[in-house]
mmCIF file with all atom_site columns, C-alpha atoms in Angstrom:
data_model
loop_
_atom_site.group_PDB
_atom_site.id
_atom_site.type_symbol
_atom_site.label_atom_id
_atom_site.label_alt_id
_atom_site.label_comp_id
_atom_site.label_asym_id
_atom_site.label_entity_id
_atom_site.label_seq_id
_atom_site.pdbx_PDB_ins_code
_atom_site.Cartn_x
_atom_site.Cartn_y
_atom_site.Cartn_z
_atom_site.occupancy
_atom_site.B_iso_or_equiv
_atom_site.pdbx_formal_charge
_atom_site.auth_seq_id
_atom_site.auth_comp_id
_atom_site.auth_asym_id
_atom_site.auth_atom_id
_atom_site.pdbx_PDB_model_num
ATOM 1   C CA . UNK E 1 1   ? -1.995  -15.599 -28.503 1.00 45.00 ? 1   UNK E CA 1
ATOM 2   C CA . UNK E 1 2   ? -3.307  -14.511 -31.925 1.00 51.00 ? 2   UNK E CA 1
ATOM 3   C CA . UNK E 1 3   ? -0.803  -13.923 -34.703 1.00 47.00 ? 3   UNK E CA 1
ATOM 4   C CA . UNK E 1 4   ? 0.904   -10.545 -34.617 1.00 46.00 ? 4   UNK E CA 1
ATOM 5   C CA . UNK E 1 5   ? 0.446   -10.062 -30.871 1.00 54.00 ? 5   UNK E CA 1
ATOM 6   C CA . UNK E 1 6   ? 3.984   -10.551 -29.639 1.00 61.00 ? 6   UNK E CA 1
ATOM 7   C CA . UNK E 1 7   ? 3.608   -8.518  -26.461 1.00 62.00 ? 7   UNK E CA 1
ATOM 8   C CA . UNK E 1 8   ? 4.703   -9.742  -23.056 1.00 72.00 ? 8   UNK E CA 1
ATOM 9   C CA . UNK E 1 9   ? 2.153   -10.056 -20.268 1.00 67.00 ? 9   UNK E CA 1
ATOM 10  C CA . UNK E 1 10  ? 3.597   -6.918  -18.669 1.00 71.00 ? 10  UNK E CA 1
ATOM 11  C CA . UNK E 1 11  ? 3.197   -4.941  -21.892 1.00 73.00 ? 11  UNK E CA 1
ATOM 12  C CA . UNK E 1 12  ? -0.390  -6.163  -22.219 1.00 74.00 ? 12  UNK E CA 1
ATOM 13  C CA . UNK E 1 13  ? -1.130  -5.055  -18.655 1.00 75.00 ? 13  UNK E CA 1
ATOM 14  C CA . UNK E 1 14  ? 0.368   -1.623  -19.361 1.00 78.00 ? 14  UNK E CA 1
ATOM 15  C CA . UNK E 1 15  ? -1.852  -1.188  -22.443 1.00 76.00 ? 15  UNK E CA 1
ATOM 16  C CA . UNK E 1 16  ? -4.958  -2.223  -20.510 1.00 79.00 ? 16  UNK E CA 1
ATOM 17  C CA . UNK E 1 17  ? -4.212  -0.163  -17.388 1.00 81.00 ? 17  UNK E CA 1
ATOM 18  C CA . UNK E 1 18  ? -3.119  3.028   -19.160 1.00 87.00 ? 18  UNK E CA 1
ATOM 19  C CA . UNK E 1 19  ? -5.551  3.215   -22.077 1.00 89.00 ? 19  UNK E CA 1
ATOM 20  C CA . UNK E 1 20  ? -8.506  4.641   -20.145 1.00 89.00 ? 20  UNK E CA 1
ATOM 21  C CA . UNK E 1 21  ? -6.601  7.300   -18.145 1.00 90.00 ? 21  UNK E CA 1
ATOM 22  C CA . UNK E 1 22  ? -4.655  8.411   -21.225 1.00 92.00 ? 22  UNK E CA 1
ATOM 23  C CA . UNK E 1 23  ? -7.959  9.080   -22.998 1.00 93.00 ? 23  UNK E CA 1
ATOM 24  C CA . UNK E 1 24  ? -9.097  11.146  -20.025 1.00 92.00 ? 24  UNK E CA 1
ATOM 25  C CA . UNK E 1 25  ? -5.812  13.046  -19.755 1.00 92.00 ? 25  UNK E CA 1
ATOM 26  C CA . UNK E 1 26  ? -5.892  13.979  -23.448 1.00 93.00 ? 26  UNK E CA 1
ATOM 27  C CA . UNK E 1 27  ? -9.488  15.228  -23.504 1.00 94.00 ? 27  UNK E CA 1
ATOM 28  C CA . UNK E 1 28  ? -10.373 16.689  -20.084 1.00 90.00 ? 28  UNK E CA 1
ATOM 29  C CA . UNK E 1 29  ? -8.415  19.950  -20.424 1.00 90.00 ? 29  UNK E CA 1
ATOM 30  C CA . UNK E 1 30  ? -9.766  20.553  -23.933 1.00 91.00 ? 30  UNK E CA 1
ATOM 31  C CA . UNK E 1 31  ? -13.379 19.914  -22.934 1.00 91.00 ? 31  UNK E CA 1
ATOM 32  C CA . UNK E 1 32  ? -13.084 22.295  -20.003 1.00 85.00 ? 32  UNK E CA 1
ATOM 33  C CA . UNK E 1 33  ? -12.018 25.093  -22.314 1.00 88.00 ? 33  UNK E CA 1
ATOM 34  C CA . UNK E 1 34  ? -14.726 24.136  -24.834 1.00 90.00 ? 34  UNK E CA 1
ATOM 35  C CA . UNK E 1 35  ? -17.369 24.276  -22.110 1.00 88.00 ? 35  UNK E CA 1
ATOM 36  C CA . UNK E 1 36  ? -16.267 27.824  -21.259 1.00 86.00 ? 36  UNK E CA 1
ATOM 37  C CA . UNK E 1 37  ? -16.990 28.847  -24.854 1.00 90.00 ? 37  UNK E CA 1
ATOM 38  C CA . UNK E 1 38  ? -20.011 26.773  -25.933 1.00 91.00 ? 38  UNK E CA 1
ATOM 39  C CA . UNK E 1 39  ? -21.566 25.831  -22.581 1.00 89.00 ? 39  UNK E CA 1
ATOM 40  C CA . UNK E 1 40  ? -21.661 22.626  -20.604 1.00 89.00 ? 40  UNK E CA 1
ATOM 41  C CA . UNK E 1 41  ? -24.528 20.659  -22.138 1.00 90.00 ? 41  UNK E CA 1
ATOM 42  C CA . UNK E 1 42  ? -23.018 19.851  -25.555 1.00 92.00 ? 42  UNK E CA 1
ATOM 43  C CA . UNK E 1 43  ? -19.658 18.540  -24.246 1.00 93.00 ? 43  UNK E CA 1
ATOM 44  C CA . UNK E 1 44  ? -21.479 16.439  -21.627 1.00 92.00 ? 44  UNK E CA 1
ATOM 45  C CA . UNK E 1 45  ? -23.704 14.927  -24.331 1.00 93.00 ? 45  UNK E CA 1
ATOM 46  C CA . UNK E 1 46  ? -20.706 14.250  -26.595 1.00 94.00 ? 46  UNK E CA 1
ATOM 47  C CA . UNK E 1 47  ? -18.770 12.670  -23.729 1.00 94.00 ? 47  UNK E CA 1
ATOM 48  C CA . UNK E 1 48  ? -21.648 10.456  -22.615 1.00 93.00 ? 48  UNK E CA 1
ATOM 49  C CA . UNK E 1 49  ? -22.279 9.451   -26.240 1.00 94.00 ? 49  UNK E CA 1
ATOM 50  C CA . UNK E 1 50  ? -18.639 8.394   -26.626 1.00 95.00 ? 50  UNK E CA 1
ATOM 51  C CA . UNK E 1 51  ? -18.997 6.357   -23.427 1.00 93.00 ? 51  UNK E CA 1
ATOM 52  C CA . UNK E 1 52  ? -22.055 4.609   -24.892 1.00 94.00 ? 52  UNK E CA 1
ATOM 53  C CA . UNK E 1 53  ? -20.169 3.795   -28.103 1.00 95.00 ? 53  UNK E CA 1
ATOM 54  C CA . UNK E 1 54  ? -17.063 2.592   -26.253 1.00 94.00 ? 54  UNK E CA 1
ATOM 55  C CA . UNK E 1 55  ? -19.059 0.375   -23.915 1.00 92.00 ? 55  UNK E CA 1
ATOM 56  C CA . UNK E 1 56  ? -20.892 -1.072  -26.890 1.00 93.00 ? 56  UNK E CA 1
ATOM 57  C CA . UNK E 1 57  ? -17.557 -1.965  -28.484 1.00 94.00 ? 57  UNK E CA 1
ATOM 58  C CA . UNK E 1 58  ? -16.305 -3.385  -25.177 1.00 91.00 ? 58  UNK E CA 1
ATOM 59  C CA . UNK E 1 59  ? -19.429 -5.541  -25.016 1.00 89.00 ? 59  UNK E CA 1
ATOM 60  C CA . UNK E 1 60  ? -18.493 -7.116  -28.367 1.00 91.00 ? 60  UNK E CA 1
ATOM 61  C CA . UNK E 1 61  ? -14.997 -8.327  -27.526 1.00 88.00 ? 61  UNK E CA 1
ATOM 62  C CA . UNK E 1 62  ? -14.190 -12.005 -27.812 1.00 85.00 ? 62  UNK E CA 1
ATOM 63  C CA . UNK E 1 63  ? -11.316 -14.137 -26.587 1.00 78.00 ? 63  UNK E CA 1
ATOM 64  C CA . UNK E 1 64  ? -9.669  -13.493 -29.975 1.00 84.00 ? 64  UNK E CA 1
ATOM 65  C CA . UNK E 1 65  ? -10.008 -9.689  -29.974 1.00 86.00 ? 65  UNK E CA 1
ATOM 66  C CA . UNK E 1 66  ? -6.625  -8.091  -30.469 1.00 86.00 ? 66  UNK E CA 1
ATOM 67  C CA . UNK E 1 67  ? -5.283  -6.141  -27.523 1.00 83.00 ? 67  UNK E CA 1
ATOM 68  C CA . UNK E 1 68  ? -4.923  -3.022  -29.679 1.00 86.00 ? 68  UNK E CA 1
ATOM 69  C CA . UNK E 1 69  ? -8.675  -2.901  -30.220 1.00 91.00 ? 69  UNK E CA 1
ATOM 70  C CA . UNK E 1 70  ? -9.355  -3.365  -26.521 1.00 89.00 ? 70  UNK E CA 1
ATOM 71  C CA . UNK E 1 71  ? -6.896  -0.563  -25.763 1.00 90.00 ? 71  UNK E CA 1
ATOM 72  C CA . UNK E 1 72  ? -8.601  1.639   -28.367 1.00 93.00 ? 72  UNK E CA 1
ATOM 73  C CA . UNK E 1 73  ? -12.050 0.956   -26.875 1.00 94.00 ? 73  UNK E CA 1
ATOM 74  C CA . UNK E 1 74  ? -10.773 1.741   -23.380 1.00 92.00 ? 74  UNK E CA 1
ATOM 75  C CA . UNK E 1 75  ? -9.123  4.928   -24.634 1.00 94.00 ? 75  UNK E CA 1
ATOM 76  C CA . UNK E 1 76  ? -12.411 5.937   -26.281 1.00 96.00 ? 76  UNK E CA 1
ATOM 77  C CA . UNK E 1 77  ? -14.178 5.316   -22.962 1.00 94.00 ? 77  UNK E CA 1
ATOM 78  C CA . UNK E 1 78  ? -11.575 7.452   -21.206 1.00 93.00 ? 78  UNK E CA 1
ATOM 79  C CA . UNK E 1 79  ? -11.971 10.188  -23.813 1.00 96.00 ? 79  UNK E CA 1
ATOM 80  C CA . UNK E 1 80  ? -15.738 10.194  -23.338 1.00 95.00 ? 80  UNK E CA 1
ATOM 81  C CA . UNK E 1 81  ? -15.312 10.389  -19.583 1.00 92.00 ? 81  UNK E CA 1
ATOM 82  C CA . UNK E 1 82  ? -12.755 13.172  -19.896 1.00 93.00 ? 82  UNK E CA 1
ATOM 83  C CA . UNK E 1 83  ? -14.960 15.156  -22.263 1.00 95.00 ? 83  UNK E CA 1
ATOM 84  C CA . UNK E 1 84  ? -18.035 14.815  -20.007 1.00 93.00 ? 84  UNK E CA 1
ATOM 85  C CA . UNK E 1 85  ? -16.623 15.278  -16.524 1.00 89.00 ? 85  UNK E CA 1
ATOM 86  C CA . UNK E 1 86  ? -14.959 18.700  -16.738 1.00 88.00 ? 86  UNK E CA 1
ATOM 87  C CA . UNK E 1 87  ? -18.153 20.393  -18.007 1.00 91.00 ? 87  UNK E CA 1
ATOM 88  C CA . UNK E 1 88  ? -20.241 18.305  -15.605 1.00 88.00 ? 88  UNK E CA 1
ATOM 89  C CA . UNK E 1 89  ? -18.160 19.578  -12.692 1.00 87.00 ? 89  UNK E CA 1
ATOM 90  C CA . UNK E 1 90  ? -18.504 23.141  -13.960 1.00 86.00 ? 90  UNK E CA 1
ATOM 91  C CA . UNK E 1 91  ? -22.272 22.776  -14.318 1.00 86.00 ? 91  UNK E CA 1
ATOM 92  C CA . UNK E 1 92  ? -22.579 21.372  -10.811 1.00 85.00 ? 92  UNK E CA 1
ATOM 93  C CA . UNK E 1 93  ? -20.432 24.088  -9.274  1.00 86.00 ? 93  UNK E CA 1
ATOM 94  C CA . UNK E 1 94  ? -22.403 26.787  -11.119 1.00 84.00 ? 94  UNK E CA 1
ATOM 95  C CA . UNK E 1 95  ? -25.636 25.451  -9.635  1.00 84.00 ? 95  UNK E CA 1
ATOM 96  C CA . UNK E 1 96  ? -24.430 25.794  -6.047  1.00 83.00 ? 96  UNK E CA 1
ATOM 97  C CA . UNK E 1 97  ? -24.362 29.068  -4.163  1.00 86.00 ? 97  UNK E CA 1
ATOM 98  C CA . UNK E 1 98  ? -20.997 30.681  -3.466  1.00 87.00 ? 98  UNK E CA 1
ATOM 99  C CA . UNK E 1 99  ? -21.287 29.866  0.237   1.00 87.00 ? 99  UNK E CA 1
ATOM 100 C CA . UNK E 1 100 ? -21.932 26.180  -0.548  1.00 86.00 ? 100 UNK E CA 1
ATOM 101 C CA . UNK E 1 101 ? -19.178 25.653  -3.131  1.00 84.00 ? 101 UNK E CA 1
ATOM 102 C CA . UNK E 1 102 ? -16.666 24.142  -0.697  1.00 86.00 ? 102 UNK E CA 1
ATOM 103 C CA . UNK E 1 103 ? -19.219 21.571  0.452   1.00 86.00 ? 103 UNK E CA 1
ATOM 104 C CA . UNK E 1 104 ? -20.304 20.978  -3.156  1.00 85.00 ? 104 UNK E CA 1
ATOM 105 C CA . UNK E 1 105 ? -16.709 20.378  -4.218  1.00 86.00 ? 105 UNK E CA 1
ATOM 106 C CA . UNK E 1 106 ? -16.126 17.936  -1.370  1.00 85.00 ? 106 UNK E CA 1
ATOM 107 C CA . UNK E 1 107 ? -19.360 16.091  -2.070  1.00 83.00 ? 107 UNK E CA 1
ATOM 108 C CA . UNK E 1 108 ? -18.495 15.918  -5.771  1.00 84.00 ? 108 UNK E CA 1
ATOM 109 C CA . UNK E 1 109 ? -15.127 14.311  -4.952  1.00 84.00 ? 109 UNK E CA 1
ATOM 110 C CA . UNK E 1 110 ? -16.718 11.799  -2.553  1.00 83.00 ? 110 UNK E CA 1
ATOM 111 C CA . UNK E 1 111 ? -19.427 10.876  -5.065  1.00 82.00 ? 111 UNK E CA 1
ATOM 112 C CA . UNK E 1 112 ? -16.878 10.532  -7.864  1.00 82.00 ? 112 UNK E CA 1
ATOM 113 C CA . UNK E 1 113 ? -14.716 8.179   -5.795  1.00 81.00 ? 113 UNK E CA 1
ATOM 114 C CA . UNK E 1 114 ? -17.757 6.232   -4.635  1.00 80.00 ? 114 UNK E CA 1
ATOM 115 C CA . UNK E 1 115 ? -19.000 5.955   -8.214  1.00 80.00 ? 115 UNK E CA 1
ATOM 116 C CA . UNK E 1 116 ? -15.628 4.681   -9.418  1.00 78.00 ? 116 UNK E CA 1
ATOM 117 C CA . UNK E 1 117 ? -15.514 2.046   -6.703  1.00 81.00 ? 117 UNK E CA 1
ATOM 118 C CA . UNK E 1 118 ? -19.118 0.962   -7.166  1.00 80.00 ? 118 UNK E CA 1
ATOM 119 C CA . UNK E 1 119 ? -18.663 0.929   -10.945 1.00 79.00 ? 119 UNK E CA 1
ATOM 120 C CA . UNK E 1 120 ? -15.828 -1.588  -10.752 1.00 77.00 ? 120 UNK E CA 1
ATOM 121 C CA . UNK E 1 121 ? -17.769 -3.661  -8.225  1.00 78.00 ? 121 UNK E CA 1
ATOM 122 C CA . UNK E 1 122 ? -20.881 -3.566  -10.448 1.00 79.00 ? 122 UNK E CA 1
ATOM 123 C CA . UNK E 1 123 ? -18.960 -4.718  -13.546 1.00 76.00 ? 123 UNK E CA 1
ATOM 124 C CA . UNK E 1 124 ? -17.449 -7.637  -11.615 1.00 74.00 ? 124 UNK E CA 1
ATOM 125 C CA . UNK E 1 125 ? -20.815 -8.485  -10.020 1.00 77.00 ? 125 UNK E CA 1
ATOM 126 C CA . UNK E 1 126 ? -22.672 -8.434  -13.346 1.00 76.00 ? 126 UNK E CA 1
ATOM 127 C CA . UNK E 1 127 ? -19.916 -10.484 -14.984 1.00 73.00 ? 127 UNK E CA 1
ATOM 128 C CA . UNK E 1 128 ? -20.187 -13.073 -12.207 1.00 71.00 ? 128 UNK E CA 1
ATOM 129 C CA . UNK E 1 129 ? -23.975 -13.177 -12.596 1.00 72.00 ? 129 UNK E CA 1
ATOM 130 C CA . UNK E 1 130 ? -23.664 -13.549 -16.366 1.00 70.00 ? 130 UNK E CA 1
ATOM 131 C CA . UNK E 1 131 ? -21.071 -16.320 -16.015 1.00 70.00 ? 131 UNK E CA 1
ATOM 132 C CA . UNK E 1 132 ? -23.515 -18.169 -13.777 1.00 65.00 ? 132 UNK E CA 1
ATOM 133 C CA . UNK E 1 133 ? -22.673 -21.778 -13.071 1.00 63.00 ? 133 UNK E CA 1
ATOM 134 C CA . UNK E 1 134 ? -19.414 -21.520 -14.996 1.00 65.00 ? 134 UNK E CA 1
ATOM 135 C CA . UNK E 1 135 ? -17.859 -19.910 -11.893 1.00 61.00 ? 135 UNK E CA 1
ATOM 136 C CA . UNK E 1 136 ? -18.285 -23.233 -10.061 1.00 55.00 ? 136 UNK E CA 1
ATOM 137 C CA . UNK E 1 137 ? -16.047 -24.891 -12.644 1.00 58.00 ? 137 UNK E CA 1
ATOM 138 C CA . UNK E 1 138 ? -13.036 -23.004 -11.295 1.00 59.00 ? 138 UNK E CA 1
ATOM 139 C CA . UNK E 1 139 ? -12.626 -25.519 -8.494  1.00 45.00 ? 139 UNK E CA 1
ATOM 140 C CA . UNK E 1 140 ? -12.165 -28.412 -10.915 1.00 44.00 ? 140 UNK E CA 1
ATOM 141 C CA . UNK E 1 141 ? -10.543 -26.780 -13.961 1.00 59.00 ? 141 UNK E CA 1
ATOM 142 C CA . UNK E 1 142 ? -10.157 -23.444 -15.732 1.00 66.00 ? 142 UNK E CA 1
ATOM 143 C CA . UNK E 1 143 ? -13.091 -21.586 -17.216 1.00 66.00 ? 143 UNK E CA 1
ATOM 144 C CA . UNK E 1 144 ? -12.754 -21.248 -20.998 1.00 69.00 ? 144 UNK E CA 1
ATOM 145 C CA . UNK E 1 145 ? -11.883 -17.642 -21.939 1.00 69.00 ? 145 UNK E CA 1
ATOM 146 C CA . UNK E 1 146 ? -14.957 -17.451 -24.177 1.00 71.00 ? 146 UNK E CA 1
ATOM 147 C CA . UNK E 1 147 ? -17.219 -17.929 -21.128 1.00 70.00 ? 147 UNK E CA 1
ATOM 148 C CA . UNK E 1 148 ? -15.468 -15.162 -19.211 1.00 71.00 ? 148 UNK E CA 1
ATOM 149 C CA . UNK E 1 149 ? -15.541 -12.857 -22.221 1.00 78.00 ? 149 UNK E CA 1
ATOM 150 C CA . UNK E 1 150 ? -19.297 -13.362 -22.542 1.00 76.00 ? 150 UNK E CA 1
ATOM 151 C CA . UNK E 1 151 ? -19.733 -12.420 -18.886 1.00 75.00 ? 151 UNK E CA 1
ATOM 152 C CA . UNK E 1 152 ? -17.784 -9.186  -19.268 1.00 78.00 ? 152 UNK E CA 1
ATOM 153 C CA . UNK E 1 153 ? -19.511 -8.427  -22.584 1.00 82.00 ? 153 UNK E CA 1
ATOM 154 C CA . UNK E 1 154 ? -22.783 -8.545  -20.697 1.00 81.00 ? 154 UNK E CA 1
ATOM 155 C CA . UNK E 1 155 ? -21.397 -6.286  -17.950 1.00 81.00 ? 155 UNK E CA 1
ATOM 156 C CA . UNK E 1 156 ? -20.205 -3.674  -20.463 1.00 84.00 ? 156 UNK E CA 1
ATOM 157 C CA . UNK E 1 157 ? -23.528 -3.854  -22.283 1.00 86.00 ? 157 UNK E CA 1
ATOM 158 C CA . UNK E 1 158 ? -25.229 -3.058  -18.969 1.00 84.00 ? 158 UNK E CA 1
ATOM 159 C CA . UNK E 1 159 ? -22.791 -0.142  -18.481 1.00 83.00 ? 159 UNK E CA 1
ATOM 160 C CA . UNK E 1 160 ? -23.648 1.078   -21.968 1.00 87.00 ? 160 UNK E CA 1
ATOM 161 C CA . UNK E 1 161 ? -27.321 1.149   -21.025 1.00 88.00 ? 161 UNK E CA 1
ATOM 162 C CA . UNK E 1 162 ? -26.521 3.183   -17.902 1.00 86.00 ? 162 UNK E CA 1
ATOM 163 C CA . UNK E 1 163 ? -24.491 5.639   -20.019 1.00 85.00 ? 163 UNK E CA 1
ATOM 164 C CA . UNK E 1 164 ? -27.326 5.836   -22.527 1.00 86.00 ? 164 UNK E CA 1
ATOM 165 C CA . UNK E 1 165 ? -29.642 6.730   -19.640 1.00 87.00 ? 165 UNK E CA 1
ATOM 166 C CA . UNK E 1 166 ? -27.204 9.539   -18.779 1.00 83.00 ? 166 UNK E CA 1
ATOM 167 C CA . UNK E 1 167 ? -27.405 10.861  -22.339 1.00 86.00 ? 167 UNK E CA 1
ATOM 168 C CA . UNK E 1 168 ? -31.205 10.752  -22.232 1.00 88.00 ? 168 UNK E CA 1
ATOM 169 C CA . UNK E 1 169 ? -31.369 12.511  -18.865 1.00 84.00 ? 169 UNK E CA 1
ATOM 170 C CA . UNK E 1 170 ? -28.900 15.159  -20.034 1.00 84.00 ? 170 UNK E CA 1
ATOM 171 C CA . UNK E 1 171 ? -31.145 15.892  -23.015 1.00 85.00 ? 171 UNK E CA 1
ATOM 172 C CA . UNK E 1 172 ? -33.931 16.714  -20.566 1.00 84.00 ? 172 UNK E CA 1
ATOM 173 C CA . UNK E 1 173 ? -31.842 19.303  -18.688 1.00 79.00 ? 173 UNK E CA 1
ATOM 174 C CA . UNK E 1 174 ? -32.931 22.886  -19.256 1.00 78.00 ? 174 UNK E CA 1
ATOM 175 C CA . UNK E 1 175 ? -30.761 25.887  -18.431 1.00 68.00 ? 175 UNK E CA 1
ATOM 176 C CA . UNK E 1 176 ? -31.477 27.622  -15.157 1.00 64.00 ? 176 UNK E CA 1
ATOM 177 C CA . UNK E 1 177 ? -31.494 31.378  -14.669 1.00 56.00 ? 177 UNK E CA 1
ATOM 178 C CA . UNK E 1 178 ? -28.068 32.934  -14.671 1.00 51.00 ? 178 UNK E CA 1
ATOM 179 C CA . UNK E 1 179 ? -26.393 29.900  -16.263 1.00 51.00 ? 179 UNK E CA 1
ATOM 180 C CA . UNK E 1 180 ? -24.697 30.851  -19.502 1.00 48.00 ? 180 UNK E CA 1
ATOM 181 C CA . UNK E 1 181 ? -24.070 28.730  -22.620 1.00 50.00 ? 181 UNK E CA 1
ATOM 182 C CA . UNK E 1 182 ? -26.356 25.779  -21.923 1.00 49.00 ? 182 UNK E CA 1
#
């Protein structure tokens, strides 16, 4: 463990597990209120941009990166997600007719859960692909942390590109009739 990191394994797990949701919890309520005032497009763009930046930083971690930095990057990713998703939900609900809002809300929840599950699976899958033949070494001895870090760096870089695509697509969105503050 690098100098100055005197945390137990449990404390490290708590930092890693809680960093992302804490970022979301701190920003989602604020972005919802901001979207009511300035519209949905700007907070969505800011949130997606923060996700791009955070995933870039996550793609640069090494085996020697201090846990505080990793926690900060995950919190930044959570903040970006929190900033984007409240206005995104509002924009989606505003696009559906009043009679279809219950179905829209249910579909939004299903798609959000599916996206979360597929996102984790995609990161693991891409990391396994990037690690390549190093995975086979597990049967004989441990994989060096630097090889695993490279695999996850690649996975987060791929996630950053997906988030960047979201920013680009959001820039192409034009306000529809009756939608205020775009």
